[in-house]
CSV table of N, CA and C in Angstrom, one decimal:
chain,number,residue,atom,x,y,z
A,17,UNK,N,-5.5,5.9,-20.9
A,17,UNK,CA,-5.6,5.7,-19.5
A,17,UNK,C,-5.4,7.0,-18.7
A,18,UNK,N,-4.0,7.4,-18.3
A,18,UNK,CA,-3.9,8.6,-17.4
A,18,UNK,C,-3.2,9.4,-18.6
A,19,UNK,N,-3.9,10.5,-18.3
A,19,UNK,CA,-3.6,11.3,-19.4
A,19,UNK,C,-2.1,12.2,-19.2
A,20,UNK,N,-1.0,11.3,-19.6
A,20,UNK,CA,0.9,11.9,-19.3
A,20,UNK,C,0.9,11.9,-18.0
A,21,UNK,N,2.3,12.6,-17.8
A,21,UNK,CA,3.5,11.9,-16.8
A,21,UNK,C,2.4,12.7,-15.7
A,22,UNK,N,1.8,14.3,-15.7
A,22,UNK,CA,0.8,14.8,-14.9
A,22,UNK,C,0.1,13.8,-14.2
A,23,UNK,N,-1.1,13.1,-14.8
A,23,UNK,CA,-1.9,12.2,-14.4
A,23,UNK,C,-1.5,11.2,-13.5
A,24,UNK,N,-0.1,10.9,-13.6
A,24,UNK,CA,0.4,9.5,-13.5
A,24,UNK,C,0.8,10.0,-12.2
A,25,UNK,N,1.4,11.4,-11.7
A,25,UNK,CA,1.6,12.1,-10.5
A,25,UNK,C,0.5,12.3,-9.7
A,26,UNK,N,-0.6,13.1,-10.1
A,26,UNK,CA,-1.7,12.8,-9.5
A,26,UNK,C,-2.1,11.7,-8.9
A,27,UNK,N,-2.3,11.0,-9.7
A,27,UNK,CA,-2.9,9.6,-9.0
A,27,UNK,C,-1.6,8.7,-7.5
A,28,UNK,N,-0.7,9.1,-7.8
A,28,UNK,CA,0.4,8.7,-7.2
A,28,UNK,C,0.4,9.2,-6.1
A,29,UNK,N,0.4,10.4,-6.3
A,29,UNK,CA,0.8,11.4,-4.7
A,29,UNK,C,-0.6,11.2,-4.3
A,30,UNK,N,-2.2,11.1,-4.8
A,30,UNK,CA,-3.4,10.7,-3.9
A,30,UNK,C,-3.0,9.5,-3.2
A,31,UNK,N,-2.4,8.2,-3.5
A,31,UNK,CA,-2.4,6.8,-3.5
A,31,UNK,C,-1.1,6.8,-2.1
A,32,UNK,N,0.0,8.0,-2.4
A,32,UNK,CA,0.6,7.4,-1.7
A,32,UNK,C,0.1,8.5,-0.1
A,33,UNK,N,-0.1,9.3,-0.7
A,33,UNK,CA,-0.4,10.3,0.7
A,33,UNK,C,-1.5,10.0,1.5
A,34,UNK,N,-2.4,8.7,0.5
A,34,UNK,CA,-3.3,7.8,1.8
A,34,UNK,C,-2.8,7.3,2.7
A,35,UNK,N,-1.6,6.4,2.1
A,35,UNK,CA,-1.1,5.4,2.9
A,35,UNK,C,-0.2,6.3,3.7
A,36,UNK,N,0.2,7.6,3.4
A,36,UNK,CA,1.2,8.1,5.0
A,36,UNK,C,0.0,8.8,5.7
A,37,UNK,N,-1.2,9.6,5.5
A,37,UNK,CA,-2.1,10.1,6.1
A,37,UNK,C,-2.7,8.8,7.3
A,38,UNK,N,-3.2,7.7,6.2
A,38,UNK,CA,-4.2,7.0,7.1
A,38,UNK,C,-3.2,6.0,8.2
A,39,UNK,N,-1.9,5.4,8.5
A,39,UNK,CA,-0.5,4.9,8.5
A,39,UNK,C,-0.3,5.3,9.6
A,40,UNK,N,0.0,6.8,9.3
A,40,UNK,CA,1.1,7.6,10.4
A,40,UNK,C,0.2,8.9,11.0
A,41,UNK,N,-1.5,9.0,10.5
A,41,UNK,CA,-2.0,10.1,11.4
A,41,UNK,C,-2.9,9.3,12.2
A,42,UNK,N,-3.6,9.4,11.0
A,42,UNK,CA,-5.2,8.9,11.3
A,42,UNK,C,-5.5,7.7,12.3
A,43,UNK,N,-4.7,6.5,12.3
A,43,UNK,CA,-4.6,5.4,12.9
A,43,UNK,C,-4.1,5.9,14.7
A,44,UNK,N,-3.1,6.6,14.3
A,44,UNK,CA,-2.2,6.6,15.8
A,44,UNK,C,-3.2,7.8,16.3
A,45,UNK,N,-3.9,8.4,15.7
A,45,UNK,CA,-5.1,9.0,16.6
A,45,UNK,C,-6.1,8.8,16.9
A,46,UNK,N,-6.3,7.6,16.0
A,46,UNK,CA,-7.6,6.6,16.9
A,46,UNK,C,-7.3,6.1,18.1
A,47,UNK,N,-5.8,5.3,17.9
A,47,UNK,CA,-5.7,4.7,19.4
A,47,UNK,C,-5.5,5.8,20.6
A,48,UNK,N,-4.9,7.1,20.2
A,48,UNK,CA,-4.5,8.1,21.2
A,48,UNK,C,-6.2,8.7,21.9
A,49,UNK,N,-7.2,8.3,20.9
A,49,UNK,CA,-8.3,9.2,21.3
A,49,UNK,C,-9.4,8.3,21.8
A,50,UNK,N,-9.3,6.6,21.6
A,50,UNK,CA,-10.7,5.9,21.5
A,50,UNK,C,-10.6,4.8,22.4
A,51,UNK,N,-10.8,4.2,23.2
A,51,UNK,CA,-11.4,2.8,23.5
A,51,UNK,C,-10.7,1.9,22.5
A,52,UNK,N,-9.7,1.1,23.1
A,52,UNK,CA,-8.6,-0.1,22.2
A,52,UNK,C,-9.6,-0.7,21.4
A,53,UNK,N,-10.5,-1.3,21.8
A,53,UNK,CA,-11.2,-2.3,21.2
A,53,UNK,C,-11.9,-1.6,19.8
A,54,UNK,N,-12.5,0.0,20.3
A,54,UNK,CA,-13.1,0.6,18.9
A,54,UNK,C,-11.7,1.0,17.8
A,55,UNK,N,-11.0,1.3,18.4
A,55,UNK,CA,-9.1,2.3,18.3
A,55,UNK,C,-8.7,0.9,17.1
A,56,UNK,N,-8.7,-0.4,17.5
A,56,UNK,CA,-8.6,-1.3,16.4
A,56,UNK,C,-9.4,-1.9,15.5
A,57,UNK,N,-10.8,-1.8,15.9
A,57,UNK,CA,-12.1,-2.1,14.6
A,57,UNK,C,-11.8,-0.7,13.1
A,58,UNK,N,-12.1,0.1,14.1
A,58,UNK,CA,-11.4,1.2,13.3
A,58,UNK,C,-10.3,1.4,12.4
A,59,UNK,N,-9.0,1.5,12.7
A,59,UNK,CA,-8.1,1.0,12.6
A,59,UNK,C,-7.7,-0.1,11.1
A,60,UNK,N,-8.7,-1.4,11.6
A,60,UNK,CA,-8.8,-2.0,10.5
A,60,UNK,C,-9.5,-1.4,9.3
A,61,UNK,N,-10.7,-0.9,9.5
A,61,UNK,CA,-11.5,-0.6,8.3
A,61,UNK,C,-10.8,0.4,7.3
A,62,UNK,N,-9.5,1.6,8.2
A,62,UNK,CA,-9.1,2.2,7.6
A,62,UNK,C,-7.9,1.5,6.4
A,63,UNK,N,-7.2,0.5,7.4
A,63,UNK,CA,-6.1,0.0,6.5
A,63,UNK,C,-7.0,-0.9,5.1
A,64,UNK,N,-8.1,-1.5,5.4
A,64,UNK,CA,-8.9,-2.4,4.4
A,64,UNK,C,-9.3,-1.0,3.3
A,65,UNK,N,-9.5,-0.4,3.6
A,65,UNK,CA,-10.1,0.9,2.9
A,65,UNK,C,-8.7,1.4,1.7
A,66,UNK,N,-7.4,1.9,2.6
A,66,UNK,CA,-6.3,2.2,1.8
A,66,UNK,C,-5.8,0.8,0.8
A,67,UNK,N,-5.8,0.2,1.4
A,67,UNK,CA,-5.5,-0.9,0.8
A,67,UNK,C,-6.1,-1.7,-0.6
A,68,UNK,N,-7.9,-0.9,-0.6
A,68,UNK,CA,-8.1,-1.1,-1.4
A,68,UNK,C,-8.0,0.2,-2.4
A,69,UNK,N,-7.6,1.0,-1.6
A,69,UNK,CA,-7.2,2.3,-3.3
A,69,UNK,C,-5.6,2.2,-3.4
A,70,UNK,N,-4.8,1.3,-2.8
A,70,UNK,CA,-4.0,1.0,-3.1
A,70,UNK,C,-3.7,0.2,-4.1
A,71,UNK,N,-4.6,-1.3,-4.5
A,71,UNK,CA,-4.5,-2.1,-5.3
A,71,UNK,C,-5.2,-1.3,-6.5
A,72,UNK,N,-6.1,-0.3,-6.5
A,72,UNK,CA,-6.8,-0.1,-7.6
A,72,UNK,C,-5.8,1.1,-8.8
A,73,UNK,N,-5.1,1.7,-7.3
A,73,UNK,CA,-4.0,2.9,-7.9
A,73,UNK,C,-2.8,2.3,-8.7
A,74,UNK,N,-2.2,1.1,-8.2
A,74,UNK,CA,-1.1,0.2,-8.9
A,74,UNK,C,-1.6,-0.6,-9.6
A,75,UNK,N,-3.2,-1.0,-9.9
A,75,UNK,CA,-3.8,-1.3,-11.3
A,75,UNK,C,-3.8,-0.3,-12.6
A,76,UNK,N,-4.4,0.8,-12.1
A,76,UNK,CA,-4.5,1.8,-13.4
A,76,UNK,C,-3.3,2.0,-13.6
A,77,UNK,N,-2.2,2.5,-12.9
A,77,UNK,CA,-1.1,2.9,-13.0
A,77,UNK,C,0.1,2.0,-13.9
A,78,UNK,N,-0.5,0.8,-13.3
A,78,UNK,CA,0.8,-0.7,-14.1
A,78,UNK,C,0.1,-0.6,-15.6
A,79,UNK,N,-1.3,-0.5,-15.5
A,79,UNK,CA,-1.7,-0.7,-16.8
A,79,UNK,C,-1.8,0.7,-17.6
A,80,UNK,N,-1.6,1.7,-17.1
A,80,UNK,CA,-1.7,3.1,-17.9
A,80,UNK,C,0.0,3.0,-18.8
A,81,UNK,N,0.9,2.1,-17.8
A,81,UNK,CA,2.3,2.2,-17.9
A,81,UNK,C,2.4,1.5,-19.0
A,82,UNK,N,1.4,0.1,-19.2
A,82,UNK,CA,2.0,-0.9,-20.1
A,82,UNK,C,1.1,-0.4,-21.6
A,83,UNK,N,0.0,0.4,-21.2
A,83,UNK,CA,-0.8,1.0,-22.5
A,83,UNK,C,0.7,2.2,-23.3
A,84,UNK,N,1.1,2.8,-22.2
A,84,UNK,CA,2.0,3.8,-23.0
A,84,UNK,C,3.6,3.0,-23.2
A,85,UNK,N,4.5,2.4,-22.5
A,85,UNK,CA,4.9,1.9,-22.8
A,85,UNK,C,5.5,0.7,-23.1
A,86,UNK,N,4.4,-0.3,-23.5
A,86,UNK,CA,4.8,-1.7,-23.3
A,86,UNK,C,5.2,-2.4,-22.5
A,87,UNK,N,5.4,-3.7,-23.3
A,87,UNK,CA,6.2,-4.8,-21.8
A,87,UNK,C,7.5,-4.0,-22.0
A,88,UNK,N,8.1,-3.3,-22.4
A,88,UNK,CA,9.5,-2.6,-22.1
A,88,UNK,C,9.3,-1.9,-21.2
A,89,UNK,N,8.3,-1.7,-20.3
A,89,UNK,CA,7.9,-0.7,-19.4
A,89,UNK,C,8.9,-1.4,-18.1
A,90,UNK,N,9.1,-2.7,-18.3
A,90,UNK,CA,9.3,-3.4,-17.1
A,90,UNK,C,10.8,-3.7,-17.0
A,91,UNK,N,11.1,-3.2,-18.4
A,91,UNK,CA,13.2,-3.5,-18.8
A,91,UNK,C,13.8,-2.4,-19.1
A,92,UNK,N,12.4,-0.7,-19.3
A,92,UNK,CA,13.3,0.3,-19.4
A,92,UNK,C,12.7,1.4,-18.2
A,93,UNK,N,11.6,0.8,-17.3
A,93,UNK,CA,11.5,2.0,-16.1
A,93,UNK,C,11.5,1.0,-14.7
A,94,UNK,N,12.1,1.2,-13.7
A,94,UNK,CA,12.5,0.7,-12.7
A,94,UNK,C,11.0,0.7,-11.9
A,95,UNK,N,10.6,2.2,-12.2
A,95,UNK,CA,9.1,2.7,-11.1
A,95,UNK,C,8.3,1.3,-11.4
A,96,UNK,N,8.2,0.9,-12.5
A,96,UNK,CA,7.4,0.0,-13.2
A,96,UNK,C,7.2,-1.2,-12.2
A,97,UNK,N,8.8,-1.4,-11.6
A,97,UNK,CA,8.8,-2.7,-10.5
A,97,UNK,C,8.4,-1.9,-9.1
A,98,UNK,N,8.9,-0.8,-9.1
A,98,UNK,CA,8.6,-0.9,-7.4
A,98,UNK,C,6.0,-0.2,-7.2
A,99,UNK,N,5.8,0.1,-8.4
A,99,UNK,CA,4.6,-0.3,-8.5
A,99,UNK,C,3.7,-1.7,-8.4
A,100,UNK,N,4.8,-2.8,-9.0
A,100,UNK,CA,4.1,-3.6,-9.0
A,100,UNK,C,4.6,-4.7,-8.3
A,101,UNK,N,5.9,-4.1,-6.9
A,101,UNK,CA,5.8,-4.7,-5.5
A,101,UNK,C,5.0,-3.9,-4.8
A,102,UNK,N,4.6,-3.2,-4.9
A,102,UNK,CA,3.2,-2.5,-3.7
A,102,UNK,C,2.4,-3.0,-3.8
A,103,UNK,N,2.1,-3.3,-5.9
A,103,UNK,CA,1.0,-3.5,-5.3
A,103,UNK,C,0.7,-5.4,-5.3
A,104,UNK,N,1.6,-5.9,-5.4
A,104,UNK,CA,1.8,-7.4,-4.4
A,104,UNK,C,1.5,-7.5,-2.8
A,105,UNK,N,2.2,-6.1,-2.5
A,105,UNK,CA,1.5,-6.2,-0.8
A,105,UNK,C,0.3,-5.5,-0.6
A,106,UNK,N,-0.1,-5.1,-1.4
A,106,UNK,CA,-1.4,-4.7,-1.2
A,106,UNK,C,-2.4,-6.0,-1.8
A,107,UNK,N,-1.8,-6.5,-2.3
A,107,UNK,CA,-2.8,-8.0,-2.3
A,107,UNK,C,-2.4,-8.7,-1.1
A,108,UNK,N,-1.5,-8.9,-0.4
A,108,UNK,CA,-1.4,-10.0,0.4
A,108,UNK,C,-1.6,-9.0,1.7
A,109,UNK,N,-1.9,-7.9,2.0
A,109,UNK,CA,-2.7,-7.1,2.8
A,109,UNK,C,-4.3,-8.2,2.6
A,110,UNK,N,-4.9,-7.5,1.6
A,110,UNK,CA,-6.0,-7.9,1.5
A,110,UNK,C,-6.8,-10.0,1.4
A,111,UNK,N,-5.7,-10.1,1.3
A,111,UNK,CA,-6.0,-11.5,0.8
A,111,UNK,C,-5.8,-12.7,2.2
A,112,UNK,N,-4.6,-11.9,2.9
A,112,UNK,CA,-3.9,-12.6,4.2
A,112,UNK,C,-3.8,-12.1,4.9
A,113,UNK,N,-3.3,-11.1,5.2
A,113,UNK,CA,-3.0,-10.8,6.8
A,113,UNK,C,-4.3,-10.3,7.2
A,114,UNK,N,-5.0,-9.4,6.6
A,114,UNK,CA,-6.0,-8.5,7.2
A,114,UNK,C,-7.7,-9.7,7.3
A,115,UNK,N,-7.5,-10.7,6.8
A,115,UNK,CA,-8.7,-11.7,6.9
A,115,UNK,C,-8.4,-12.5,8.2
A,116,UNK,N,-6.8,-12.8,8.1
A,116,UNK,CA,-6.6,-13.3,9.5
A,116,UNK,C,-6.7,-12.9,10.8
A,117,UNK,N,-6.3,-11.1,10.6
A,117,UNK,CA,-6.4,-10.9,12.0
A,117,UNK,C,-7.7,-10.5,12.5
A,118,UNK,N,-8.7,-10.3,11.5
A,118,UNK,CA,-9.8,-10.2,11.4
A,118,UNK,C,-10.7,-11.9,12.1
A,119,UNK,N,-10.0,-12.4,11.7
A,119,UNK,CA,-10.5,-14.0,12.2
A,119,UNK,C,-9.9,-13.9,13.8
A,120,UNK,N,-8.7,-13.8,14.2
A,120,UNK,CA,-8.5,-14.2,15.2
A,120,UNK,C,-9.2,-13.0,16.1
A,121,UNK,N,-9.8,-11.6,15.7
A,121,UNK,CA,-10.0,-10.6,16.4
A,121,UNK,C,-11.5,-11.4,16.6
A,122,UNK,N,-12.2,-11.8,16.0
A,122,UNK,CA,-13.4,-12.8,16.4
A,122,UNK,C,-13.4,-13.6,17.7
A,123,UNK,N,-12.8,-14.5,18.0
A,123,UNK,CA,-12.6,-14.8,18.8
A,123,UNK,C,-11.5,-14.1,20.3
A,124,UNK,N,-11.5,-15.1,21.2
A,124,UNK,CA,-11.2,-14.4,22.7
A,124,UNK,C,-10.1,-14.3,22.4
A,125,UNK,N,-9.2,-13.9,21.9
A,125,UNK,CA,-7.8,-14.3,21.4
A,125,UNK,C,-6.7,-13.7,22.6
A,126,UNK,N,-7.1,-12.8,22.9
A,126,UNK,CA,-6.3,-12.4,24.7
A,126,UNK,C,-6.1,-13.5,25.4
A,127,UNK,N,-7.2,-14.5,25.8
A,127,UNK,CA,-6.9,-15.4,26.5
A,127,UNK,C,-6.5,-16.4,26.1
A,128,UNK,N,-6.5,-16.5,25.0
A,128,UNK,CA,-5.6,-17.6,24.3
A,128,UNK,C,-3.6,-17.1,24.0
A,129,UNK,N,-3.4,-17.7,24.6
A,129,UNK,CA,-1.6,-17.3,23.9
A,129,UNK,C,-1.2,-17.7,22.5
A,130,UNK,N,-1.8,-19.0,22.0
A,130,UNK,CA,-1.3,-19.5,20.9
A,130,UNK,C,-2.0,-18.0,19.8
A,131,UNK,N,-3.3,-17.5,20.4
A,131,UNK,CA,-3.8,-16.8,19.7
A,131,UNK,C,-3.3,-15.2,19.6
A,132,UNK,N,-3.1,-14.9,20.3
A,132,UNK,CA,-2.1,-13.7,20.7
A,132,UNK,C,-0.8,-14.0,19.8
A,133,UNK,N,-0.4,-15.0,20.0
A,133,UNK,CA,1.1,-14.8,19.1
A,133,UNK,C,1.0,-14.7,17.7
A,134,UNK,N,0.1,-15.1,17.4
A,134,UNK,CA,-0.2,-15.3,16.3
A,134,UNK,C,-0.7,-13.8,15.7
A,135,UNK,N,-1.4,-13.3,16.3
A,135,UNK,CA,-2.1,-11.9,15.9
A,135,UNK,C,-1.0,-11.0,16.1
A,136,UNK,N,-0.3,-10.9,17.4
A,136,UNK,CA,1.0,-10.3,17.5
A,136,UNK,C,2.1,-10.3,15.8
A,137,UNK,N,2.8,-12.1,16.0
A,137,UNK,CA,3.0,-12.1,14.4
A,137,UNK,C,2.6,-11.5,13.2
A,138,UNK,N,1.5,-11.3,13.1
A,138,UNK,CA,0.8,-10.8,12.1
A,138,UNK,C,0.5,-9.5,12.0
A,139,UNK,N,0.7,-8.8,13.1
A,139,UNK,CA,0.4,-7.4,13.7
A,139,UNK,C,2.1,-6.7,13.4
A,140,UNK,N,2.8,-7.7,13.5
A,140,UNK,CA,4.3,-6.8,13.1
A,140,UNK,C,4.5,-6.8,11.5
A,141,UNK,N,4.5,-8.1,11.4
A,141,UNK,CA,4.3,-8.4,9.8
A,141,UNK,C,3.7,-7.2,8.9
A,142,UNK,N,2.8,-7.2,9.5
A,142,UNK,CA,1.7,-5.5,8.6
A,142,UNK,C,2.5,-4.4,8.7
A,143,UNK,N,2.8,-4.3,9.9
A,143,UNK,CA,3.5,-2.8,10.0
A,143,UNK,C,4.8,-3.0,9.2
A,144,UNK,N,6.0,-3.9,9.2
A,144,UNK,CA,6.6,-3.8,8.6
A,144,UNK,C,6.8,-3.9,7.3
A,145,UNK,N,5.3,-4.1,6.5
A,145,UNK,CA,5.0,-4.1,5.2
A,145,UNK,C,4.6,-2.7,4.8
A,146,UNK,N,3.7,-2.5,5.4
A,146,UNK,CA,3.3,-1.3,5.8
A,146,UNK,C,4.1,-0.3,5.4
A,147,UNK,N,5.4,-0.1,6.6
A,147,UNK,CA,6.7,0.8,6.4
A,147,UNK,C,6.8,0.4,5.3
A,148,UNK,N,7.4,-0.4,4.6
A,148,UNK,CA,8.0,-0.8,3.2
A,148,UNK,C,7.0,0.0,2.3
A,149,UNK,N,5.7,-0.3,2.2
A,149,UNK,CA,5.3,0.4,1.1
A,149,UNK,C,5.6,1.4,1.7
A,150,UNK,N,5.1,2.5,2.2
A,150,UNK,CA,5.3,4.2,2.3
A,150,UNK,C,6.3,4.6,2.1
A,151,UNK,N,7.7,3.7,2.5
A,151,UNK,CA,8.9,4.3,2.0
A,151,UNK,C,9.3,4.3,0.5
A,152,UNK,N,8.6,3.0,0.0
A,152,UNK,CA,8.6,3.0,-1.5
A,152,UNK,C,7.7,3.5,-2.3
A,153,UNK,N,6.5,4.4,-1.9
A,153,UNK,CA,6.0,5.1,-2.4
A,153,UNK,C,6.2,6.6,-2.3
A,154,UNK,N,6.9,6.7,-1.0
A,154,UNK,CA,7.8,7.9,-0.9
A,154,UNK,C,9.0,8.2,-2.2
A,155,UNK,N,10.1,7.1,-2.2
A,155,UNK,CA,10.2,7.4,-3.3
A,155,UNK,C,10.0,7.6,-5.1
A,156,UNK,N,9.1,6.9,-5.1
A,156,UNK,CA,8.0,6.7,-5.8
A,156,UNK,C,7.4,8.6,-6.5
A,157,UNK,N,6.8,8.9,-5.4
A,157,UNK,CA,6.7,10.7,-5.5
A,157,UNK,C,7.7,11.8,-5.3
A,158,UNK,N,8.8,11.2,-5.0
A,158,UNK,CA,9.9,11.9,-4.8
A,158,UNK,C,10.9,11.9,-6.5
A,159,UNK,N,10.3,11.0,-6.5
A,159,UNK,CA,11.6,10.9,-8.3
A,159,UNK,C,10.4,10.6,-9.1
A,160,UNK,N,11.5,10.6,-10.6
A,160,UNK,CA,10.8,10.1,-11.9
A,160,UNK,C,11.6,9.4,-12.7
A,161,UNK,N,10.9,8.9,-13.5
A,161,UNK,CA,11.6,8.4,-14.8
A,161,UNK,C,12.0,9.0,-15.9
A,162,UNK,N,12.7,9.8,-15.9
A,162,UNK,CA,13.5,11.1,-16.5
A,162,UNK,C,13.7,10.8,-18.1
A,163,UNK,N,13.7,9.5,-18.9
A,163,UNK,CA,13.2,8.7,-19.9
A,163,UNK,C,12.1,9.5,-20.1
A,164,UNK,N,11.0,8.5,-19.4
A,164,UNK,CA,9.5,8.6,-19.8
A,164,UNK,C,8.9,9.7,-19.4
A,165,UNK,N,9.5,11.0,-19.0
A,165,UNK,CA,9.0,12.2,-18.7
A,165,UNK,C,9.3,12.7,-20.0
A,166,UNK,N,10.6,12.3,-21.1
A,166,UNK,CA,11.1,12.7,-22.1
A,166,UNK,C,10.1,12.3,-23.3
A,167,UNK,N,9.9,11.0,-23.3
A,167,UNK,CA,9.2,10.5,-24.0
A,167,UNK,C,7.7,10.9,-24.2
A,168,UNK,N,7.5,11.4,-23.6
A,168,UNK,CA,6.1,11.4,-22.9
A,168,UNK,C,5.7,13.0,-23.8
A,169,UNK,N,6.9,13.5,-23.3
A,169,UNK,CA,7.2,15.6,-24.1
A,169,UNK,C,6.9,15.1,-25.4
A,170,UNK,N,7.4,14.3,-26.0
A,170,UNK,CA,7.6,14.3,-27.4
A,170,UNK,C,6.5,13.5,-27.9
């Protein structure tokens, strides 16, 4: 799969420096520069976009981990779990919140309140997932598994 601990970095710091680029630049300069309504079409396509190299990066990655180290991957490297809670929220990015608010952005939903709270709800929800992954993929590129960087030498 990824060829050693190198590869496994690579793909990591591309995966995670989406999600703080597209998150914390790219987005907040759509709304600072565009028309709300384009500022959040936008907006979406980017998080649907990271989201999907998100699920594909904690695919190869879970599976590069379980080709080199087995199911012990999951009882002797910790990274092993916080990979494969990202990429849990990068399914329920894609699977739920982002079809929904995508549904209620369809309709008038400003003039509806039931519908506003709802997208509201759903609009915090993200971000606070959101945060969660980038801080956990922060540390994620910030450490290793000091093991499997050993193992890996030899």
């Amino acid at each position: 799969m990824l060829s050693g601990y190198s590869g496994e970095r690579l793909l990591l710091t591309l995966w995670i420096g989406s999600l703080w680029s597209i998150g914390y630049l790219a987005v907040p300069m759509a709304f600072a520069n565009l028309e709300l309504t384009i500022a959040g079409d936008y907006a979406g396509k980017l998080f649907y976009a990271v989201n999907i190299l998100s699920l594909i990066s904690a695919c190869i990655l879970l599976i590069s981990r379980l080709f080199v180290f087995g199911v012990t991957t999951f009882h002797r490297y910790w990274r092993s779990w916080l990979i494969l809670a990202m990429l849990i929220m990068s399914v329920v990015f894609l699977l739920f919140i982002q079809p929904d608010m995508a549904s209620i952005k369809l309709l008038d939903w400003r003039a509806d309140p039931v519908l506003t709270e709802r997208f509201n709800t759903l609009h915090k929800l993200s971000e606070s997932i959101y945060m969660l992954m980038s801080l956990l993929g922060l540390m994620l590129v910030l450490t290793s598994d000091k093991r499997a960087e050993a193992e890996q030498k030899s």
